[in-house]
């Protein structure tokens, strides 16, 4: 499981946690999130997230 | 385009608006020369992070995510740091720098940002009042915070409340002074403001509502603030967070239409051909919205236009996340002239406020505490601002 961080607001998507409030189940891999998904905090595109080490 | 292909797209400004526009443009056009002009160091940092840098243990150095050199490489752009623009000639399609050198542009993007509004203050300490509007300001602020235990914050809006909460992370007591009756008075109904105030107070913040500071004098402990009602307050540092005014000087001098901000249509086009504006300096179809989400929408539309597909910006409902960890808050304010009424439901650990028009349509909302998980569901119900 990996995490990805929004380059603008620092919002972190953690694959192991998912985003249940947005209908993204726990364990959803980053690669499986739709390309038009945006950062819920600021609207940054999925492409502008960067992988972060935990 | 009528201009020779060799003329670059020139972006003035290396803040979130300028760099996001550049990044989005490069996703669509990998060939056209691109020049980014900045009056500062031109490193990429995220301005919203300045108000939670203390809790995040960031410094002015670590806030810089990418240096100007790294940005130039990634964007395949020339990044001109510490370069002041003197004027723009929209007829000749050139930008002239303070050095008197000039640069021709195919298209020009103004991403100038906004200046902090400063209140007129009397007293020999007035000149020491800080605003934090960019990274250099933040560095100064961080330096001046050394050894300070009390900070007075002028303005209880978004930025004032976020700084107040962030200072608590360092054990500093903030006192927020605002003429309104509660925090975030332009965004929240009074009951929600009160809920936020209680939680920030419980976390250690202090508030003086219904008053303004009129003078600031040097004192043994730093500064003595004189309030309009005769009250006095001591602080080691005074921070001004009154609000922002779009930066329009260059545009005005170039003869562009300027109202509150640089006037643009939905394609972000200003009144001069080949000149566009976005971000905090722009007034897009009458809206000046100094938030991140509008910038993302603008940057994508503008990038498409610059890459040859004229594209109008859409503004869906854009909730604003208020970075007050003592009271998680998301607000989607109703349009300023909207007719309707707030209804507020408050619980121990959550507050939900909805603004409905007479016909029942949801026009805005505020969510706090545990209710913030409703953000996406409610935002989907609110009509967009520009659709």
Short mmCIF file of C-alpha atoms in Angstrom, two decimals:
data_model
loop_
_atom_site.label_atom_id
_atom_site.label_comp_id
_atom_site.label_asym_id
_atom_site.label_seq_id
_atom_site.Cartn_x
_atom_site.Cartn_y
_atom_site.Cartn_z
CA UNK A 1 0.00 0.00 0.00
CA UNK A 2 1.32 3.44 -0.94
CA UNK A 3 0.39 7.04 -0.23
CA UNK A 4 0.12 9.98 -2.59
CA UNK A 5 0.27 13.65 -1.67
CA UNK A 6 -1.37 16.64 -3.32
CA UNK A 7 1.37 19.09 -4.24
CA UNK A 8 -0.79 22.07 -3.32
CA UNK A 9 -2.37 21.47 0.04
CA UNK A 10 -0.53 18.45 1.32
CA UNK A 11 -3.65 16.29 1.30
CA UNK A 12 -2.56 12.65 1.48
CA UNK A 13 -4.34 9.74 -0.16
CA UNK A 14 -3.47 6.53 1.66
CA UNK A 15 -4.38 3.41 -0.33
CA UNK A 16 -4.91 1.40 2.85
CA UNK A 17 -7.50 3.90 4.13
CA UNK A 18 -9.22 4.90 0.89
CA UNK A 19 -11.72 7.74 1.11
CA UNK A 20 -14.98 6.18 2.26
CA UNK A 21 -16.69 9.61 2.44
CA UNK A 22 -16.15 9.92 -1.30
CA UNK A 23 -17.08 6.38 -2.15
CA UNK A 24 -13.50 5.15 -2.51
CA UNK A 25 -13.18 1.91 -0.54
CA UNK A 26 -10.26 1.03 1.71
CA UNK A 27 -7.48 -0.65 -0.19
CA UNK A 28 -8.29 1.09 -3.50
CA UNK A 29 -5.04 1.41 -5.38
CA UNK A 30 -4.05 4.82 -6.71
CA UNK A 31 -3.91 3.38 -10.22
CA UNK A 32 -7.57 2.38 -9.93
CA UNK A 33 -8.84 5.87 -9.08
CA UNK A 34 -10.36 7.55 -12.16
CA UNK A 35 -8.13 9.98 -14.05
CA UNK A 36 -10.60 12.83 -13.61
CA UNK A 37 -10.61 12.50 -9.81
CA UNK A 38 -9.50 15.67 -8.02
CA UNK A 39 -8.10 16.50 -4.60
CA UNK A 40 -11.12 17.00 -2.33
CA UNK A 41 -9.34 19.83 -0.52
CA UNK A 42 -8.31 21.97 -3.44
CA UNK A 43 -9.26 20.52 -6.80
CA UNK A 44 -5.76 19.53 -7.89
CA UNK A 45 -5.80 16.90 -10.63
CA UNK A 46 -4.89 13.31 -9.86
CA UNK A 47 -1.86 13.75 -12.14
CA UNK A 48 -0.50 16.41 -9.80
CA UNK A 49 -0.22 14.12 -6.81
CA UNK A 50 3.17 12.71 -6.00
CA UNK A 51 3.98 9.45 -4.32
CA UNK A 52 5.25 9.83 -0.77
CA UNK A 53 7.18 7.30 1.26
CA UNK A 54 5.77 6.25 4.59
CA UNK B 1 -1.42 33.05 -34.34
CA UNK B 2 -0.21 36.13 -36.18
CA UNK B 3 2.96 36.48 -34.16
CA UNK B 4 6.11 34.61 -35.15
CA UNK B 5 6.12 31.13 -33.65
CA UNK B 6 9.29 31.96 -31.79
CA UNK B 7 7.55 34.34 -29.37
CA UNK B 8 6.90 32.60 -26.06
CA UNK B 9 3.91 32.40 -23.81
CA UNK B 10 4.95 34.67 -20.93
CA UNK B 11 3.53 34.25 -17.44
CA UNK B 12 4.07 37.04 -14.92
CA UNK B 13 3.90 35.54 -11.45
CA UNK B 14 5.25 32.32 -9.95
CA UNK B 15 2.63 31.73 -7.29
CA UNK B 16 0.09 28.95 -7.35
CA UNK B 17 -1.78 30.59 -10.25
CA UNK B 18 1.27 31.17 -12.45
CA UNK B 19 2.88 27.79 -11.90
CA UNK B 20 -0.39 25.87 -12.12
CA UNK B 21 -1.20 27.57 -15.43
CA UNK B 22 2.30 26.67 -16.65
CA UNK B 23 1.95 23.04 -15.56
CA UNK B 24 -1.45 22.65 -17.18
CA UNK B 25 -0.21 24.32 -20.37
CA UNK B 26 2.74 21.97 -20.61
CA UNK B 27 0.43 18.97 -20.33
CA UNK B 28 -1.15 20.13 -23.60
CA UNK B 29 1.68 21.89 -25.44
CA UNK B 30 5.21 20.63 -25.10
CA UNK B 31 6.74 22.82 -27.82
CA UNK B 32 5.83 26.48 -27.45
CA UNK B 33 8.53 28.40 -25.57
CA UNK B 34 7.41 29.33 -22.07
CA UNK B 35 8.80 32.09 -19.84
CA UNK B 36 7.85 32.62 -16.20
CA UNK B 37 8.74 35.96 -14.65
CA UNK B 38 8.87 36.33 -10.88
CA UNK B 39 9.78 39.18 -8.62
CA UNK B 40 10.83 36.72 -5.89
CA UNK B 41 12.99 33.58 -5.74
CA UNK B 42 10.51 31.73 -7.99
CA UNK B 43 10.71 28.53 -5.98
CA UNK B 44 7.45 26.60 -5.97
CA UNK B 45 5.60 26.64 -2.67
CA UNK B 46 1.96 26.45 -1.78
CA UNK B 47 0.61 29.66 -0.30
CA UNK B 48 -2.21 27.89 1.57
CA UNK B 49 0.44 26.03 3.55
CA UNK B 50 1.73 29.29 5.08
CA UNK B 51 -1.13 29.28 7.58
CA UNK B 52 -0.44 25.80 8.91
CA UNK B 53 3.32 25.72 8.59
CA UNK B 54 3.98 25.85 12.34
CA UNK B 55 1.84 22.80 13.14
CA UNK B 56 3.38 21.07 10.13
CA UNK B 57 6.87 21.90 11.44
CA UNK B 58 7.74 23.66 8.19
CA UNK B 59 10.18 26.50 7.78
CA UNK B 60 10.51 29.05 5.00
CA UNK B 61 13.17 26.75 3.57
CA UNK B 62 11.27 23.46 3.76
CA UNK B 63 8.06 25.07 2.46
CA UNK B 64 9.78 25.36 -0.92
CA UNK B 65 8.84 22.14 -2.66
CA UNK B 66 10.83 22.80 -5.82
CA UNK B 67 13.50 25.37 -6.62
CA UNK B 68 13.20 27.72 -9.58
CA UNK B 69 15.80 25.60 -11.37
CA UNK B 70 13.84 22.42 -10.83
CA UNK B 71 10.63 24.12 -12.00
CA UNK B 72 12.37 25.38 -15.14
CA UNK B 73 13.54 21.86 -15.89
CA UNK B 74 10.17 20.20 -15.26
CA UNK B 75 8.22 22.79 -17.21
CA UNK B 76 10.86 23.19 -19.92
CA UNK B 77 10.53 26.91 -19.30
CA UNK B 78 12.81 29.87 -18.70
CA UNK B 79 12.20 31.03 -15.14
CA UNK B 80 13.34 34.60 -14.51
CA UNK B 81 13.64 35.02 -10.74
CA UNK B 82 14.01 38.38 -8.96
CA UNK B 83 12.83 40.12 -12.11
CA UNK B 84 10.59 43.15 -11.78
CA UNK B 85 8.24 44.00 -14.64
CA UNK B 86 8.16 47.68 -15.43
CA UNK B 87 5.43 47.77 -18.02
CA UNK B 88 3.47 45.88 -20.61
CA UNK B 89 2.92 47.19 -24.14
CA UNK B 90 -0.15 45.37 -25.42
CA UNK B 91 0.10 46.89 -28.91
CA UNK B 92 3.70 45.80 -29.45
CA UNK B 93 3.12 42.60 -27.42
CA UNK B 94 6.14 43.16 -25.23
CA UNK B 95 6.97 43.12 -21.54
CA UNK B 96 9.58 45.57 -20.34
CA UNK B 97 11.60 44.79 -17.24
CA UNK B 98 13.00 47.19 -14.66
CA UNK B 99 16.39 46.50 -16.27
CA UNK B 100 14.92 48.09 -19.46
CA UNK B 101 15.35 44.84 -21.32
CA UNK B 102 12.18 43.72 -23.05
CA UNK B 103 10.63 40.47 -24.13
CA UNK B 104 8.10 39.83 -26.90
CA UNK B 105 5.18 37.55 -26.12
CA UNK B 106 2.80 35.48 -28.19
CA UNK B 107 0.38 35.44 -25.27
CA UNK B 108 0.76 37.05 -21.87
CA UNK B 109 -0.67 35.64 -18.65
CA UNK B 110 -1.01 37.93 -15.63
CA UNK B 111 -0.85 35.90 -12.42
CA UNK B 112 0.07 38.83 -10.21
CA UNK B 113 -1.66 37.80 -6.99
CA UNK B 114 -3.06 40.19 -4.41
CA UNK B 115 -1.77 42.58 -1.78
CA UNK B 116 -2.80 42.47 1.86
CA UNK B 117 -5.15 45.27 2.85
CA UNK B 118 -3.67 47.36 5.64
CA UNK B 119 -5.67 49.45 8.07
CA UNK B 120 -4.43 52.94 8.88
CA UNK B 121 -2.94 52.72 12.38
CA UNK B 122 -1.39 55.36 14.59
CA UNK B 123 1.51 54.94 16.98
CA UNK B 124 5.24 54.28 16.83
CA UNK B 125 4.70 50.51 16.58
CA UNK B 126 2.37 50.66 13.57
CA UNK B 127 5.18 50.21 11.05
CA UNK B 128 6.14 46.88 12.67
CA UNK B 129 2.81 45.21 11.94
CA UNK B 130 3.37 42.17 9.72
CA UNK B 131 1.26 40.61 6.99
CA UNK B 132 2.04 37.14 5.69
CA UNK B 133 1.20 37.05 2.01
CA UNK B 134 4.17 35.21 0.53
CA UNK B 135 7.13 33.08 1.51
CA UNK B 136 9.47 36.01 2.18
CA UNK B 137 6.83 37.44 4.54
CA UNK B 138 6.60 34.06 6.25
CA UNK B 139 10.35 33.95 6.81
CA UNK B 140 10.19 37.37 8.48
CA UNK B 141 7.19 36.31 10.57
CA UNK B 142 8.90 33.11 11.75
CA UNK B 143 12.01 35.05 12.70
CA UNK B 144 10.04 37.63 14.66
CA UNK B 145 8.09 34.91 16.52
CA UNK B 146 11.21 33.82 18.40
CA UNK B 147 10.57 34.28 22.12
CA UNK B 148 7.08 35.68 21.61
CA UNK B 149 4.24 34.30 23.75
CA UNK B 150 1.35 36.59 22.72
CA UNK B 151 0.37 37.56 19.18
CA UNK B 152 -2.38 40.01 18.30
CA UNK B 153 -4.10 39.25 14.99
CA UNK B 154 -6.02 42.02 13.25
CA UNK B 155 -8.88 40.33 11.38
CA UNK B 156 -10.95 37.28 12.27
CA UNK B 157 -11.56 35.99 8.77
CA UNK B 158 -10.15 32.88 7.14
CA UNK B 159 -6.48 33.82 7.34
CA UNK B 160 -6.75 35.32 10.83
CA UNK B 161 -8.44 32.22 12.26
CA UNK B 162 -6.03 29.85 10.52
CA UNK B 163 -3.00 31.70 11.88
CA UNK B 164 -4.59 31.80 15.35
CA UNK B 165 -5.03 28.04 15.34
CA UNK B 166 -1.53 27.47 13.96
CA UNK B 167 0.13 29.64 16.62
CA UNK B 168 -1.49 27.47 19.31
CA UNK B 169 0.59 24.57 18.03
CA UNK B 170 3.63 26.42 19.29
CA UNK B 171 2.15 27.39 22.65
CA UNK B 172 1.63 31.00 21.60
CA UNK B 173 -1.59 32.71 22.70
CA UNK B 174 -3.27 34.53 19.81
CA UNK B 175 -5.78 37.33 20.36
CA UNK B 176 -7.95 37.97 17.31
CA UNK B 177 -9.47 41.45 16.93
CA UNK B 178 -12.32 42.01 14.50
CA UNK B 179 -15.14 44.58 14.18
CA UNK B 180 -17.66 41.84 13.33
CA UNK B 181 -19.64 39.88 15.93
CA UNK B 182 -17.87 36.57 15.30
CA UNK B 183 -15.20 34.76 13.29
CA UNK B 184 -15.52 34.25 9.53
CA UNK B 185 -18.44 36.67 9.58
CA UNK B 186 -18.55 36.97 5.80
CA UNK B 187 -18.72 33.22 5.28
CA UNK B 188 -20.66 31.78 8.23
CA UNK B 189 -24.07 32.34 9.82
CA UNK B 190 -23.70 33.70 13.39
CA UNK B 191 -24.52 30.38 15.10
CA UNK B 192 -21.76 28.60 13.16
CA UNK B 193 -19.33 31.43 13.91
CA UNK B 194 -20.11 31.04 17.61
CA UNK B 195 -19.48 27.29 17.40
CA UNK B 196 -16.09 27.91 15.80
CA UNK B 197 -15.25 30.60 18.35
CA UNK B 198 -16.03 28.31 21.29
CA UNK B 199 -13.75 25.59 19.98
CA UNK B 200 -10.89 27.94 19.17
CA UNK B 201 -11.27 29.49 22.64
CA UNK B 202 -11.25 26.06 24.25
CA UNK B 203 -7.99 25.41 22.40
CA UNK B 204 -6.50 28.61 23.84
CA UNK B 205 -7.29 31.41 21.38
CA UNK B 206 -8.76 34.73 22.54
CA UNK B 207 -11.12 36.99 20.64
CA UNK B 208 -12.07 40.68 20.82
CA UNK B 209 -15.11 41.16 18.59
CA UNK B 210 -16.94 44.38 17.83
CA UNK B 211 -13.77 46.46 18.01
CA UNK B 212 -10.83 47.53 15.87
CA UNK B 213 -7.32 48.52 16.81
CA UNK B 214 -6.62 52.19 16.19
CA UNK B 215 -3.05 52.54 17.44
CA UNK B 216 -0.01 50.44 18.15
CA UNK B 217 2.74 51.73 20.40
CA UNK B 218 6.06 50.22 21.33
CA UNK B 219 6.03 48.93 24.89
CA UNK B 220 8.29 47.06 27.27
CA UNK B 221 6.70 43.74 26.31
CA UNK B 222 6.58 44.46 22.61
CA UNK B 223 3.51 46.36 21.53
CA UNK B 224 0.54 48.00 23.21
CA UNK B 225 -2.58 48.03 21.06
CA UNK B 226 -5.18 50.72 21.62
CA UNK B 227 -8.70 49.61 20.71
CA UNK B 228 -11.48 51.86 19.46
CA UNK B 229 -13.52 51.28 22.66
CA UNK B 230 -10.64 52.45 24.84
CA UNK B 231 -9.45 48.92 25.61
CA UNK B 232 -5.76 48.02 25.60
CA UNK B 233 -3.90 44.86 24.78
CA UNK B 234 -0.24 43.80 24.97
CA UNK B 235 1.40 41.54 22.41
CA UNK B 236 4.89 40.52 21.37
CA UNK B 237 3.93 40.68 17.72
CA UNK B 238 1.05 42.09 15.67
CA UNK B 239 -0.15 40.32 12.54
CA UNK B 240 -2.54 41.94 10.09
CA UNK B 241 -4.96 39.62 8.25
CA UNK B 242 -7.66 42.00 7.08
CA UNK B 243 -8.09 40.72 3.57
CA UNK B 244 -6.64 40.91 0.07
CA UNK B 245 -6.82 43.43 -2.74
CA UNK B 246 -6.11 42.18 -6.28
CA UNK B 247 -2.78 43.43 -7.64
CA UNK B 248 -3.70 45.40 -10.73
CA UNK B 249 -1.03 48.11 -11.17
CA UNK B 250 0.69 46.72 -14.26
CA UNK B 251 -2.66 46.01 -15.91
CA UNK B 252 -4.05 49.46 -15.17
CA UNK B 253 -0.95 51.14 -16.56
CA UNK B 254 -1.18 49.01 -19.68
CA UNK B 255 -4.71 50.31 -20.21
CA UNK B 256 -6.52 47.05 -19.44
CA UNK B 257 -10.02 47.15 -17.99
CA UNK B 258 -9.76 46.94 -14.21
CA UNK B 259 -12.60 46.91 -11.71
CA UNK B 260 -11.98 45.22 -8.35
CA UNK B 261 -9.55 42.92 -10.17
CA UNK B 262 -8.28 42.68 -13.74
CA UNK B 263 -11.48 42.21 -15.70
CA UNK B 264 -11.70 39.02 -17.74
CA UNK B 265 -14.36 37.06 -19.56
CA UNK B 266 -14.89 33.36 -18.99
CA UNK B 267 -11.93 32.52 -21.20
CA UNK B 268 -9.78 34.53 -18.77
CA UNK B 269 -9.16 37.03 -21.61
CA UNK B 270 -8.61 40.63 -20.51
CA UNK B 271 -9.68 43.65 -22.55
CA UNK B 272 -6.44 43.48 -24.59
CA UNK B 273 -5.81 40.84 -27.24
CA UNK B 274 -3.38 38.07 -26.25
CA UNK B 275 -3.44 39.08 -22.58
CA UNK B 276 -5.04 36.82 -19.96
CA UNK B 277 -5.33 36.94 -16.19
CA UNK B 278 -5.98 34.35 -13.50
CA UNK B 279 -5.74 33.81 -9.78
CA UNK B 280 -6.13 36.42 -7.06
CA UNK B 281 -5.55 39.35 -9.44
CA UNK B 282 -8.38 38.42 -11.80
CA UNK B 283 -12.05 39.34 -11.75
CA UNK B 284 -13.67 36.65 -13.82
CA UNK B 285 -17.17 37.61 -14.95
CA UNK B 286 -17.51 39.73 -11.81
CA UNK B 287 -16.08 37.15 -9.38
CA UNK B 288 -12.88 37.65 -7.41
CA UNK B 289 -12.32 34.44 -5.46
CA UNK B 290 -8.97 34.25 -3.66
CA UNK B 291 -9.09 30.49 -3.10
CA UNK B 292 -7.24 27.49 -4.49
CA UNK B 293 -10.05 25.66 -6.23
CA UNK B 294 -10.96 28.51 -8.62
CA UNK B 295 -7.30 28.72 -9.60
CA UNK B 296 -7.27 25.05 -10.58
CA UNK B 297 -10.40 25.55 -12.72
CA UNK B 298 -8.98 28.70 -14.31
CA UNK B 299 -5.58 27.16 -15.02
CA UNK B 300 -7.08 24.22 -16.89
CA UNK B 301 -9.38 26.36 -19.01
CA UNK B 302 -6.62 28.86 -19.78
CA UNK B 303 -4.15 26.12 -20.66
CA UNK B 304 -6.60 24.71 -23.20
CA UNK B 305 -7.18 28.17 -24.68
CA UNK B 306 -3.45 28.82 -24.95
CA UNK B 307 -2.96 25.42 -26.54
CA UNK B 308 -5.40 26.34 -29.30
CA UNK B 309 -8.83 25.28 -27.99
CA UNK B 310 -10.72 28.34 -26.69
CA UNK B 311 -12.25 27.16 -23.41
CA UNK B 312 -14.52 28.89 -20.92
CA UNK B 313 -13.87 28.33 -17.22
CA UNK B 314 -16.53 26.51 -15.23
CA UNK B 315 -17.01 27.15 -11.54
CA UNK B 316 -18.78 24.26 -9.90
CA UNK B 317 -19.73 24.68 -6.24
CA UNK B 318 -16.29 25.13 -4.67
CA UNK B 319 -16.24 24.45 -0.92
CA UNK B 320 -13.42 26.14 0.97
CA UNK B 321 -11.55 24.11 3.58
CA UNK B 322 -10.74 26.25 6.62
CA UNK B 323 -7.52 24.99 8.18
CA UNK B 324 -8.53 25.22 11.82
CA UNK B 325 -7.75 21.76 13.24
CA UNK B 326 -9.35 22.77 16.58
CA UNK B 327 -12.61 22.90 14.65
CA UNK B 328 -12.51 21.27 11.20
CA UNK B 329 -14.56 23.52 8.94
CA UNK B 330 -15.68 23.48 5.32
CA UNK B 331 -17.71 26.34 3.95
CA UNK B 332 -19.40 26.85 0.61
CA UNK B 333 -20.68 30.42 0.93
CA UNK B 334 -23.87 31.37 -0.90
CA UNK B 335 -23.46 34.06 -3.60
CA UNK B 336 -23.26 37.53 -2.03
CA UNK B 337 -26.59 38.70 -3.44
CA UNK B 338 -28.44 35.41 -2.87
CA UNK B 339 -31.91 35.60 -1.30
CA UNK B 340 -32.61 32.87 1.21
CA UNK B 341 -32.05 31.82 4.78
CA UNK B 342 -29.67 29.75 6.87
CA UNK B 343 -30.86 26.82 8.93
CA UNK B 344 -28.41 25.47 11.48
CA UNK B 345 -28.32 22.12 13.24
CA UNK B 346 -25.76 21.90 16.01
CA UNK B 347 -24.73 18.84 17.99
CA UNK B 348 -21.94 18.31 20.52
CA UNK B 349 -19.42 17.24 17.92
CA UNK B 350 -20.82 18.50 14.63
CA UNK B 351 -22.56 21.47 13.07
CA UNK B 352 -24.37 21.61 9.78
CA UNK B 353 -25.64 24.89 8.34
CA UNK B 354 -27.53 25.05 5.08
CA UNK B 355 -28.51 28.13 3.10
CA UNK B 356 -31.67 27.55 1.11
CA UNK B 357 -33.38 29.81 -1.42
CA UNK B 358 -37.13 30.34 -1.03
CA UNK B 359 -37.75 27.66 -3.66
CA UNK B 360 -35.81 25.10 -1.61
CA UNK B 361 -32.61 25.04 -3.68
CA UNK B 362 -29.46 24.61 -1.58
CA UNK B 363 -27.24 27.63 -2.34
CA UNK B 364 -24.53 27.22 0.28
CA UNK B 365 -23.48 25.43 3.42
CA UNK B 366 -21.07 25.29 6.32
CA UNK B 367 -19.96 22.04 7.91
CA UNK B 368 -18.00 21.69 11.13
CA UNK B 369 -16.53 18.93 13.23
CA UNK B 370 -17.90 15.51 12.30
CA UNK B 371 -20.22 17.04 9.69
CA UNK B 372 -17.33 17.82 7.33
CA UNK B 373 -17.67 14.31 5.86
CA UNK B 374 -20.86 15.59 4.17
CA UNK B 375 -18.85 17.96 2.00
CA UNK B 376 -18.99 16.06 -1.28
CA UNK B 377 -22.62 15.09 -0.89
CA UNK B 378 -23.75 18.67 -0.28
CA UNK B 379 -21.44 20.27 -2.84
CA UNK B 380 -23.06 18.08 -5.49
CA UNK B 381 -26.43 19.70 -4.68
CA UNK B 382 -25.27 23.32 -4.92
CA UNK B 383 -25.59 24.97 -8.35
CA UNK B 384 -22.27 26.07 -9.83
CA UNK B 385 -21.30 29.73 -9.94
CA UNK B 386 -20.32 29.73 -13.61
CA UNK B 387 -21.71 26.85 -15.60
#
